[in-house]
């Protein structure tokens, strides 16, 4: 790790890659893969970060992930006997994270599963349900798939105890088959219909999904009885009570990369998290949709932020506004993280850079300055390779990874930034 004394003079490009952070020492457990999540990081990052903290003489009793996503750190903390606090603004993320944080009784899972399948097979729905369906769901599903999903959801709700962890387990399984059974273009990070797609059969997809999740559950011998608290909410909302923790491990959202609310619209609509999925963009850091007074707030940008926003302003005004809002939010994130940490605590961020039409959006450098301004005593940095993107460093116009150099550049390395309190 290299100590950063002066953010503007540090050459981030020449920071060498530290192989310690590149690969894990064990195969990733199936539990980490029970539900797709676009910006999930590999589980070994969490365990490496625990090791790193211990090497730095930190006794890690409590850890937080302030953008906990699908609960990668939450689950690894549980496995390592560490109490966890996490929050995410996306209800789909916290639903997955909560589901992962339990060991389930095999016999109960099997019993509920059999009941669900029996109920599903014998149930009927009102003949005109599709006519009254949410318009957006009609856009993604034909009448037959919609009807089967409706029956399956009703079966899960009638066969499992309300609000219990077994209901969450099967709802999570249901949620993960929503894209394959729809017209959603597979593996795309932009929501778009694939006119040539044959959506998967609902029952078969659900059975396969449950069988994978059963295997994931059986792979875990036991889980520690540590405290796990996962909150659905905006980390920047002062009303959310944030506990004191020894370590924070997190990968913040990026600006202009994913519109999380849009990507999870199928789950959000089916599970009733929103009537209109666009409501969930509110407060999401990095979203292109925001309301704020740009001219008034501009003066609060730090040096790195102001420099990048000024470069964008001349040609890409609306993008400049979004990037400025993102930077301002991340400055507040740095402050909140500092105040959550115990004395000598560590905040570990996994963060990459992005680019917009040739202008580099230097997220890592901006965060380093934000940490410095928030009172962290020491800032350290190193780099890791992102292994699954090495051969496909570009995105095509549909948002899929491609090796074609005409696409949008995606960096195949990211930074590990550490702030020591
Ligand atoms: C890069 S992802 C984190 C992924 C996570 N490390 C994992 O393995 O699943 C960033 C997350 O930040 C969340 N997020 C965006 N704005 C937020 C906010 N204001 N408060 C809390 N979470 C937010 C997004 O919903 C997304 O899940």
GROMACS .gro file of C-alpha atoms and ligand atoms in nm:
model
  448
    1UNK     CA    1   0.000   0.000   0.000
    2UNK     CA    2   0.128   0.345  -0.082
    3UNK     CA    3   0.060   0.636   0.150
    4UNK     CA    4  -0.090   0.940  -0.019
    5UNK     CA    5   0.048   1.261   0.120
    6UNK     CA    6  -0.063   1.492  -0.157
    7UNK     CA    7  -0.362   1.384  -0.362
    8UNK     CA    8  -0.302   1.615  -0.657
    9UNK     CA    9   0.063   1.516  -0.690
   10UNK     CA   10   0.005   1.140  -0.663
   11UNK     CA   11   0.025   0.962  -0.997
   12UNK     CA   12  -0.256   0.705  -0.961
   13UNK     CA   13  -0.175   0.550  -1.301
   14UNK     CA   14   0.169   0.437  -1.195
   15UNK     CA   15   0.051   0.267  -0.874
   16UNK     CA   16   0.151  -0.098  -0.916
   17UNK     CA   17  -0.104  -0.378  -0.898
   18UNK     CA   18  -0.088  -0.566  -0.569
   19UNK     CA   19  -0.155  -0.937  -0.640
   20UNK     CA   20  -0.279  -0.981  -0.278
   21UNK     CA   21  -0.613  -0.825  -0.385
   22UNK     CA   22  -0.642  -1.000  -0.726
   23UNK     CA   23  -0.762  -1.348  -0.643
   24UNK     CA   24  -0.915  -1.539  -0.356
   25UNK     CA   25  -0.771  -1.830  -0.163
   26UNK     CA   26  -1.089  -2.041  -0.181
   27UNK     CA   27  -1.366  -2.108  -0.429
   28UNK     CA   28  -1.654  -1.863  -0.390
   29UNK     CA   29  -1.946  -2.019  -0.205
   30UNK     CA   30  -2.270  -2.075  -0.394
   31UNK     CA   31  -2.457  -1.855  -0.144
   32UNK     CA   32  -2.286  -1.554  -0.305
   33UNK     CA   33  -2.447  -1.646  -0.637
   34UNK     CA   34  -2.809  -1.706  -0.539
   35UNK     CA   35  -2.920  -1.383  -0.708
   36UNK     CA   36  -2.758  -1.177  -0.980
   37UNK     CA   37  -2.648  -0.830  -0.877
   38UNK     CA   38  -2.476  -0.608  -1.134
   39UNK     CA   39  -2.208  -0.445  -0.923
   40UNK     CA   40  -2.137  -0.725  -0.677
   41UNK     CA   41  -1.773  -0.758  -0.585
   42UNK     CA   42  -1.597  -1.093  -0.536
   43UNK     CA   43  -1.639  -1.237  -0.188
   44UNK     CA   44  -1.267  -1.271  -0.130
   45UNK     CA   45  -1.236  -0.891  -0.122
   46UNK     CA   46  -1.420  -0.899   0.210
   47UNK     CA   47  -1.203  -1.170   0.363
   48UNK     CA   48  -0.885  -1.004   0.234
   49UNK     CA   49  -1.000  -0.679   0.390
   50UNK     CA   50  -1.056  -0.853   0.728
   51UNK     CA   51  -0.701  -0.996   0.701
   52UNK     CA   52  -0.563  -0.656   0.609
   53UNK     CA   53  -0.733  -0.494   0.908
   54UNK     CA   54  -0.599  -0.761   1.144
   55UNK     CA   55  -0.246  -0.718   1.003
   56UNK     CA   56  -0.287  -0.352   1.094
   57UNK     CA   57  -0.357  -0.450   1.455
   58UNK     CA   58  -0.729  -0.380   1.438
   59UNK     CA   59  -0.948  -0.610   1.641
   60UNK     CA   60  -1.238  -0.651   1.402
   61UNK     CA   61  -1.552  -0.703   1.611
   62UNK     CA   62  -1.788  -0.499   1.397
   63UNK     CA   63  -1.783  -0.423   1.028
   64UNK     CA   64  -2.009  -0.207   0.811
   65UNK     CA   65  -2.076  -0.195   0.441
   66UNK     CA   66  -2.250   0.135   0.384
   67UNK     CA   67  -2.348   0.032   0.026
   68UNK     CA   68  -2.409  -0.331   0.111
   69UNK     CA   69  -2.567  -0.433  -0.221
   70UNK     CA   70  -2.652  -0.803  -0.227
   71UNK     CA   71  -2.473  -0.864   0.104
   72UNK     CA   72  -2.129  -0.992   0.004
   73UNK     CA   73  -1.959  -0.840   0.308
   74UNK     CA   74  -2.259  -0.924   0.530
   75UNK     CA   75  -2.231  -1.294   0.451
   76UNK     CA   76  -1.851  -1.306   0.482
   77UNK     CA   77  -1.872  -1.122   0.816
   78UNK     CA   78  -2.119  -1.383   0.940
   79UNK     CA   79  -1.884  -1.662   0.832
   80UNK     CA   80  -1.596  -1.494   1.012
   81UNK     CA   81  -1.784  -1.432   1.338
   82UNK     CA   82  -1.797  -1.053   1.299
   83UNK     CA   83  -2.104  -0.838   1.373
   84UNK     CA   84  -2.231  -0.655   1.067
   85UNK     CA   85  -2.422  -0.337   0.988
   86UNK     CA   86  -2.511  -0.248   0.632
   87UNK     CA   87  -2.745  -0.030   0.437
   88UNK     CA   88  -2.856   0.003   0.077
   89UNK     CA   89  -3.113   0.226  -0.083
   90UNK     CA   90  -3.226  -0.050  -0.318
   91UNK     CA   91  -3.490  -0.278  -0.161
   92UNK     CA   92  -3.397  -0.561  -0.397
   93UNK     CA   93  -3.039  -0.546  -0.266
   94UNK     CA   94  -3.141  -0.563   0.100
   95UNK     CA   95  -3.388  -0.845   0.025
   96UNK     CA   96  -3.103  -1.054  -0.121
   97UNK     CA   97  -2.859  -0.955   0.154
   98UNK     CA   98  -3.104  -1.057   0.428
   99UNK     CA   99  -3.177  -1.389   0.257
  100UNK     CA  100  -2.805  -1.471   0.248
  101UNK     CA  101  -2.752  -1.408   0.614
  102UNK     CA  102  -2.923  -1.728   0.738
  103UNK     CA  103  -2.862  -2.098   0.753
  104UNK     CA  104  -3.195  -2.270   0.672
  105UNK     CA  105  -3.326  -2.605   0.796
  106UNK     CA  106  -3.316  -2.844   0.503
  107UNK     CA  107  -3.636  -3.029   0.601
  108UNK     CA  108  -3.836  -2.705   0.631
  109UNK     CA  109  -3.709  -2.580   0.296
  110UNK     CA  110  -3.812  -2.905   0.131
  111UNK     CA  111  -4.156  -2.902   0.294
  112UNK     CA  112  -4.230  -2.543   0.190
  113UNK     CA  113  -4.099  -2.612  -0.159
  114UNK     CA  114  -4.329  -2.914  -0.205
  115UNK     CA  115  -4.628  -2.715  -0.078
  116UNK     CA  116  -4.549  -2.425  -0.310
  117UNK     CA  117  -4.522  -2.648  -0.616
  118UNK     CA  118  -4.845  -2.836  -0.530
  119UNK     CA  119  -5.034  -2.512  -0.472
  120UNK     CA  120  -4.896  -2.358  -0.788
  121UNK     CA  121  -4.997  -2.658  -0.998
  122UNK     CA  122  -5.353  -2.662  -0.872
  123UNK     CA  123  -5.419  -2.288  -0.856
  124UNK     CA  124  -5.593  -2.072  -1.111
  125UNK     CA  125  -5.593  -1.696  -1.157
  126UNK     CA  126  -5.871  -1.467  -1.269
  127UNK     CA  127  -5.902  -1.488  -1.645
  128UNK     CA  128  -5.854  -1.114  -1.700
  129UNK     CA  129  -5.555  -1.058  -1.464
  130UNK     CA  130  -5.330  -0.958  -1.750
  131UNK     CA  131  -5.566  -0.679  -1.854
  132UNK     CA  132  -5.526  -0.522  -1.510
  133UNK     CA  133  -5.151  -0.585  -1.478
  134UNK     CA  134  -4.901  -0.303  -1.427
  135UNK     CA  135  -4.832  -0.160  -1.776
  136UNK     CA  136  -4.459  -0.192  -1.728
  137UNK     CA  137  -4.489  -0.561  -1.643
  138UNK     CA  138  -4.701  -0.612  -1.954
  139UNK     CA  139  -4.414  -0.459  -2.149
  140UNK     CA  140  -4.175  -0.728  -2.022
  141UNK     CA  141  -4.402  -1.035  -2.011
  142UNK     CA  142  -4.643  -1.209  -2.243
  143UNK     CA  143  -4.976  -1.311  -2.093
  144UNK     CA  144  -4.877  -1.672  -2.032
  145UNK     CA  145  -4.552  -1.599  -1.844
  146UNK     CA  146  -4.720  -1.324  -1.648
  147UNK     CA  147  -4.998  -1.561  -1.540
  148UNK     CA  148  -4.757  -1.834  -1.432
  149UNK     CA  149  -4.550  -1.590  -1.229
  150UNK     CA  150  -4.861  -1.450  -1.064
  151UNK     CA  151  -4.966  -1.800  -0.958
  152UNK     CA  152  -4.620  -1.883  -0.832
  153UNK     CA  153  -4.597  -1.569  -0.622
  154UNK     CA  154  -4.941  -1.635  -0.474
  155UNK     CA  155  -4.834  -1.993  -0.395
  156UNK     CA  156  -4.520  -1.873  -0.213
  157UNK     CA  157  -4.727  -1.628  -0.013
  158UNK     CA  158  -4.986  -1.883   0.088
  159UNK     CA  159  -4.738  -2.160   0.184
  160UNK     CA  160  -4.474  -1.972   0.388
  161UNK     CA  161  -4.508  -1.774   0.714
  162UNK     CA  162  -4.547  -1.401   0.645
  163UNK     CA  163  -4.235  -1.190   0.705
  164UNK     CA  164  -4.031  -1.496   0.807
  165UNK     CA  165  -3.692  -1.593   0.669
  166UNK     CA  166  -3.841  -1.888   0.473
  167UNK     CA  167  -4.074  -1.650   0.287
  168UNK     CA  168  -3.768  -1.436   0.202
  169UNK     CA  169  -3.580  -1.740   0.077
  170UNK     CA  170  -3.849  -1.832  -0.178
  171UNK     CA  171  -3.923  -1.471  -0.270
  172UNK     CA  172  -3.552  -1.430  -0.345
  173UNK     CA  173  -3.569  -1.741  -0.567
  174UNK     CA  174  -3.875  -1.594  -0.740
  175UNK     CA  175  -3.698  -1.261  -0.788
  176UNK     CA  176  -3.400  -1.422  -0.959
  177UNK     CA  177  -3.611  -1.593  -1.226
  178UNK     CA  178  -3.788  -1.272  -1.327
  179UNK     CA  179  -3.538  -1.175  -1.595
  180UNK     CA  180  -3.494  -1.517  -1.761
  181UNK     CA  181  -3.872  -1.560  -1.781
  182UNK     CA  182  -3.919  -1.215  -1.937
  183UNK     CA  183  -3.822  -1.048  -2.265
  184UNK     CA  184  -3.529  -0.869  -2.096
  185UNK     CA  185  -3.213  -0.882  -2.308
  186UNK     CA  186  -2.987  -1.127  -2.126
  187UNK     CA  187  -2.675  -0.990  -1.955
  188UNK     CA  188  -2.751  -0.634  -2.055
  189UNK     CA  189  -2.698  -0.350  -1.811
  190UNK     CA  190  -2.949  -0.144  -2.008
  191UNK     CA  191  -3.310  -0.249  -1.971
  192UNK     CA  192  -3.417  -0.345  -2.323
  193UNK     CA  193  -3.640  -0.601  -2.489
  194UNK     CA  194  -3.480  -0.884  -2.684
  195UNK     CA  195  -3.726  -0.945  -2.968
  196UNK     CA  196  -3.567  -1.285  -3.044
  197UNK     CA  197  -3.567  -1.420  -2.691
  198UNK     CA  198  -3.772  -1.719  -2.583
  199UNK     CA  199  -3.843  -1.657  -2.216
  200UNK     CA  200  -3.772  -1.957  -1.989
  201UNK     CA  201  -4.050  -2.174  -1.854
  202UNK     CA  202  -4.155  -2.042  -1.511
  203UNK     CA  203  -4.186  -2.372  -1.324
  204UNK     CA  204  -3.862  -2.514  -1.461
  205UNK     CA  205  -3.673  -2.191  -1.386
  206UNK     CA  206  -3.808  -2.184  -1.030
  207UNK     CA  207  -3.723  -2.550  -0.965
  208UNK     CA  208  -3.368  -2.501  -1.093
  209UNK     CA  209  -3.327  -2.184  -0.892
  210UNK     CA  210  -3.449  -2.350  -0.571
  211UNK     CA  211  -3.228  -2.649  -0.626
  212UNK     CA  212  -2.926  -2.417  -0.662
  213UNK     CA  213  -3.025  -2.229  -0.346
  214UNK     CA  214  -3.074  -2.555  -0.153
  215UNK     CA  215  -2.723  -2.659  -0.257
  216UNK     CA  216  -2.592  -2.317  -0.149
  217UNK     CA  217  -2.755  -2.361   0.191
  218UNK     CA  218  -2.616  -2.713   0.234
  219UNK     CA  219  -2.267  -2.597   0.142
  220UNK     CA  220  -2.263  -2.387   0.459
  221UNK     CA  221  -2.189  -2.606   0.755
  222UNK     CA  222  -2.308  -2.354   1.011
  223UNK     CA  223  -2.313  -1.979   1.055
  224UNK     CA  224  -2.194  -1.785   1.356
  225UNK     CA  225  -2.456  -1.636   1.582
  226UNK     CA  226  -2.331  -1.284   1.523
  227UNK     CA  227  -2.550  -0.976   1.493
  228UNK     CA  228  -2.645  -0.877   1.139
  229UNK     CA  229  -2.838  -0.558   1.078
  230UNK     CA  230  -2.932  -0.470   0.720
  231UNK     CA  231  -3.120  -0.146   0.668
  232UNK     CA  232  -3.302  -0.035   0.355
  233UNK     CA  233  -3.230   0.333   0.327
  234UNK     CA  234  -3.019   0.621   0.205
  235UNK     CA  235  -2.679   0.627   0.377
  236UNK     CA  236  -2.685   1.006   0.355
  237UNK     CA  237  -3.012   1.027   0.546
  238UNK     CA  238  -2.934   1.157   0.895
  239UNK     CA  239  -3.237   0.979   1.037
  240UNK     CA  240  -3.068   0.643   0.984
  241UNK     CA  241  -2.894   0.549   1.307
  242UNK     CA  242  -2.541   0.437   1.227
  243UNK     CA  243  -2.353   0.233   1.485
  244UNK     CA  244  -1.987   0.270   1.573
  245UNK     CA  245  -1.779   0.011   1.384
  246UNK     CA  246  -1.415  -0.099   1.370
  247UNK     CA  247  -1.395  -0.135   0.994
  248UNK     CA  248  -1.593  -0.023   0.690
  249UNK     CA  249  -1.557  -0.224   0.370
  250UNK     CA  250  -1.753  -0.095   0.076
  251UNK     CA  251  -1.766  -0.041  -0.297
  252UNK     CA  252  -1.949   0.283  -0.370
  253UNK     CA  253  -2.173   0.334  -0.671
  254UNK     CA  254  -2.023   0.505  -0.976
  255UNK     CA  255  -2.170   0.792  -1.162
  256UNK     CA  256  -2.299   0.727  -1.515
  257UNK     CA  257  -2.254   0.352  -1.497
  258UNK     CA  258  -2.571   0.180  -1.374
  259UNK     CA  259  -2.915   0.317  -1.298
  260UNK     CA  260  -2.974   0.062  -1.022
  261UNK     CA  261  -3.346   0.131  -0.985
  262UNK     CA  262  -3.402   0.071  -1.354
  263UNK     CA  263  -3.200  -0.248  -1.355
  264UNK     CA  264  -3.403  -0.403  -1.076
  265UNK     CA  265  -3.741  -0.288  -1.203
  266UNK     CA  266  -3.880  -0.639  -1.255
  267UNK     CA  267  -3.819  -0.738  -0.893
  268UNK     CA  268  -3.928  -0.396  -0.762
  269UNK     CA  269  -4.258  -0.412  -0.946
  270UNK     CA  270  -4.336  -0.777  -0.875
  271UNK     CA  271  -4.246  -0.753  -0.508
  272UNK     CA  272  -4.441  -0.432  -0.458
  273UNK     CA  273  -4.142  -0.213  -0.365
  274UNK     CA  274  -4.279   0.052  -0.602
  275UNK     CA  275  -4.575   0.118  -0.829
  276UNK     CA  276  -4.343   0.296  -1.069
  277UNK     CA  277  -3.982   0.176  -1.056
  278UNK     CA  278  -3.854   0.528  -1.131
  279UNK     CA  279  -3.955   0.633  -0.778
  280UNK     CA  280  -3.660   0.426  -0.656
  281UNK     CA  281  -3.407   0.648  -0.833
  282UNK     CA  282  -3.456   0.912  -0.561
  283UNK     CA  283  -3.147   0.946  -0.343
  284UNK     CA  284  -2.953   0.684  -0.538
  285UNK     CA  285  -2.593   0.809  -0.557
  286UNK     CA  286  -2.465   0.829  -0.914
  287UNK     CA  287  -2.814   0.850  -1.063
  288UNK     CA  288  -2.860   1.078  -1.361
  289UNK     CA  289  -3.192   1.188  -1.213
  290UNK     CA  290  -3.161   1.445  -0.938
  291UNK     CA  291  -3.289   1.782  -0.826
  292UNK     CA  292  -3.043   2.025  -0.674
  293UNK     CA  293  -2.917   2.377  -0.717
  294UNK     CA  294  -2.601   2.328  -0.921
  295UNK     CA  295  -2.482   2.692  -0.909
  296UNK     CA  296  -2.521   2.713  -0.534
  297UNK     CA  297  -2.359   2.376  -0.455
  298UNK     CA  298  -2.066   2.401  -0.698
  299UNK     CA  299  -1.846   2.587  -0.450
  300UNK     CA  300  -1.854   2.286  -0.214
  301UNK     CA  301  -1.677   2.056  -0.460
  302UNK     CA  302  -1.325   1.965  -0.358
  303UNK     CA  303  -1.030   2.039  -0.591
  304UNK     CA  304  -1.038   1.712  -0.785
  305UNK     CA  305  -1.416   1.730  -0.822
  306UNK     CA  306  -1.414   2.094  -0.936
  307UNK     CA  307  -1.144   2.023  -1.195
  308UNK     CA  308  -1.334   1.733  -1.355
  309UNK     CA  309  -1.670   1.911  -1.349
  310UNK     CA  310  -1.517   2.219  -1.513
  311UNK     CA  311  -1.376   2.003  -1.794
  312UNK     CA  312  -1.720   1.853  -1.854
  313UNK     CA  313  -1.915   2.178  -1.826
  314UNK     CA  314  -1.803   2.330  -2.155
  315UNK     CA  315  -1.937   2.043  -2.369
  316UNK     CA  316  -2.160   1.818  -2.163
  317UNK     CA  317  -2.359   2.035  -1.929
  318UNK     CA  318  -2.612   1.785  -1.804
  319UNK     CA  319  -2.344   1.520  -1.748
  320UNK     CA  320  -2.143   1.780  -1.555
  321UNK     CA  321  -2.444   1.833  -1.326
  322UNK     CA  322  -2.475   1.460  -1.258
  323UNK     CA  323  -2.104   1.417  -1.193
  324UNK     CA  324  -2.102   1.720  -0.960
  325UNK     CA  325  -2.395   1.580  -0.764
  326UNK     CA  326  -2.218   1.244  -0.741
  327UNK     CA  327  -1.898   1.406  -0.613
  328UNK     CA  328  -2.087   1.614  -0.357
  329UNK     CA  329  -2.265   1.303  -0.232
  330UNK     CA  330  -1.938   1.109  -0.209
  331UNK     CA  331  -1.783   1.393  -0.007
  332UNK     CA  332  -2.064   1.350   0.243
  333UNK     CA  333  -2.016   0.971   0.235
  334UNK     CA  334  -1.652   1.020   0.339
  335UNK     CA  335  -1.761   1.239   0.633
  336UNK     CA  336  -2.029   0.991   0.747
  337UNK     CA  337  -1.781   0.702   0.727
  338UNK     CA  338  -1.529   0.894   0.936
  339UNK     CA  339  -1.784   0.961   1.207
  340UNK     CA  340  -1.899   0.595   1.220
  341UNK     CA  341  -1.552   0.457   1.284
  342UNK     CA  342  -1.413   0.379   1.624
  343UNK     CA  343  -1.077   0.531   1.726
  344UNK     CA  344  -0.801   0.393   1.491
  345UNK     CA  345  -1.070   0.232   1.271
  346UNK     CA  346  -1.024   0.166   0.900
  347UNK     CA  347  -1.243   0.250   0.602
  348UNK     CA  348  -1.163   0.037   0.298
  349UNK     CA  349  -1.312   0.140  -0.038
  350UNK     CA  350  -1.301  -0.054  -0.363
  351UNK     CA  351  -1.340   0.204  -0.636
  352UNK     CA  352  -1.263   0.229  -1.007
  353UNK     CA  353  -1.248   0.515  -1.253
  354UNK     CA  354  -1.486   0.573  -1.540
  355UNK     CA  355  -1.472   0.786  -1.851
  356UNK     CA  356  -1.721   1.004  -2.034
  357UNK     CA  357  -1.645   1.091  -2.398
  358UNK     CA  358  -1.275   1.114  -2.333
  359UNK     CA  359  -1.305   1.294  -1.997
  360UNK     CA  360  -1.176   1.078  -1.718
  361UNK     CA  361  -1.406   1.063  -1.417
  362UNK     CA  362  -1.139   1.009  -1.157
  363UNK     CA  363  -1.353   0.865  -0.880
  364UNK     CA  364  -1.061   0.724  -0.684
  365UNK     CA  365  -0.864   1.047  -0.668
  366UNK     CA  366  -1.177   1.239  -0.579
  367UNK     CA  367  -1.255   0.998  -0.295
  368UNK     CA  368  -0.896   1.017  -0.169
  369UNK     CA  369  -0.927   1.394  -0.138
  370UNK     CA  370  -1.269   1.359   0.025
  371UNK     CA  371  -1.123   1.123   0.286
  372UNK     CA  372  -0.839   1.362   0.354
  373UNK     CA  373  -1.082   1.652   0.399
  374UNK     CA  374  -1.299   1.444   0.632
  375UNK     CA  375  -1.028   1.409   0.892
  376UNK     CA  376  -0.875   1.069   0.818
  377UNK     CA  377  -0.518   1.068   0.950
  378UNK     CA  378  -0.366   0.857   0.679
  379UNK     CA  379  -0.481   0.759   0.330
  380UNK     CA  380  -0.331   0.459   0.156
  381UNK     CA  381  -0.386   0.325  -0.192
  382UNK     CA  382  -0.315   0.020  -0.403
  383UNK     CA  383  -0.457  -0.136  -0.717
  384UNK     CA  384  -0.615  -0.466  -0.819
  385UNK     CA  385  -0.695  -0.632  -1.149
  386UNK     CA  386  -1.059  -0.708  -1.229
  387UNK     CA  387  -1.012  -1.057  -1.360
  388UNK     CA  388  -1.342  -1.121  -1.543
  389UNK     CA  389  -1.318  -0.805  -1.749
  390UNK     CA  390  -0.961  -0.844  -1.872
  391UNK     CA  391  -1.045  -0.960  -2.221
  392UNK     CA  392  -1.349  -0.741  -2.266
  393UNK     CA  393  -1.253  -0.389  -2.167
  394UNK     CA  394  -1.528  -0.216  -2.368
  395UNK     CA  395  -1.907  -0.193  -2.359
  396UNK     CA  396  -2.109  -0.203  -2.680
  397UNK     CA  397  -2.404   0.025  -2.752
  398UNK     CA  398  -2.633  -0.221  -2.572
  399UNK     CA  399  -2.423  -0.209  -2.257
  400UNK     CA  400  -2.275  -0.556  -2.296
  401UNK     CA  401  -1.905  -0.627  -2.253
  402UNK     CA  402  -1.715  -0.653  -2.579
  403UNK     CA  403  -1.353  -0.679  -2.694
  404UNK     CA  404  -1.429  -0.428  -2.970
  405UNK     CA  405  -1.231  -0.108  -2.924
  406UNK     CA  406  -1.513   0.105  -3.071
  407UNK     CA  407  -1.718   0.059  -2.753
  408UNK     CA  408  -1.703   0.263  -2.433
  409UNK     CA  409  -1.388   0.205  -2.229
  410UNK     CA  410  -1.429   0.019  -1.901
  411UNK     CA  411  -1.121   0.007  -1.683
  412UNK     CA  412  -1.000  -0.339  -1.595
  413UNK     CA  413  -0.840  -0.235  -1.272
  414UNK     CA  414  -0.967  -0.065  -0.962
  415UNK     CA  415  -0.826   0.095  -0.652
  416UNK     CA  416  -0.829  -0.009  -0.290
  417UNK     CA  417  -0.837   0.312  -0.092
  418UNK     CA  418  -0.787   0.294   0.281
  419UNK     CA  419  -0.859   0.572   0.525
  420UNK     CA  420  -0.713   0.535   0.875
  421UNK     CA  421  -0.887   0.730   1.146
  422LIG     C1  422  -2.119  -0.105  -0.619
  422LIG     S1  423  -2.271  -0.146  -0.548
  422LIG     C2  424  -2.226  -0.238  -0.405
  422LIG     C3  425  -2.221  -0.385  -0.432
  422LIG     C4  426  -2.183  -0.469  -0.312
  422LIG     N1  427  -2.043  -0.452  -0.278
  422LIG     C5  428  -2.209  -0.616  -0.341
  422LIG     O1  429  -2.117  -0.698  -0.340
  422LIG     O2  430  -2.325  -0.647  -0.371
  422LIG     C6  431  -2.322   0.008  -0.483
  422LIG     C7  432  -2.454   0.005  -0.411
  422LIG     O3  433  -2.481   0.135  -0.360
  422LIG     C8  434  -2.623   0.146  -0.348
  422LIG     N2  435  -2.656   0.288  -0.327
  422LIG     C9  436  -2.662   0.390  -0.416
  422LIG     N3  437  -2.695   0.504  -0.354
  422LIG    C10  438  -2.712   0.476  -0.222
  422LIG    C11  439  -2.745   0.554  -0.109
  422LIG     N4  440  -2.770   0.685  -0.117
  422LIG     N5  441  -2.751   0.492   0.013
  422LIG    C12  442  -2.728   0.359   0.023
  422LIG     N6  443  -2.698   0.280  -0.083
  422LIG    C13  444  -2.688   0.338  -0.204
  422LIG    C14  445  -2.674   0.083  -0.476
  422LIG     O4  446  -2.808   0.044  -0.464
  422LIG    C15  447  -2.576  -0.036  -0.492
  422LIG     O5  448  -2.630  -0.152  -0.438
   0.00000   0.00000   0.00000
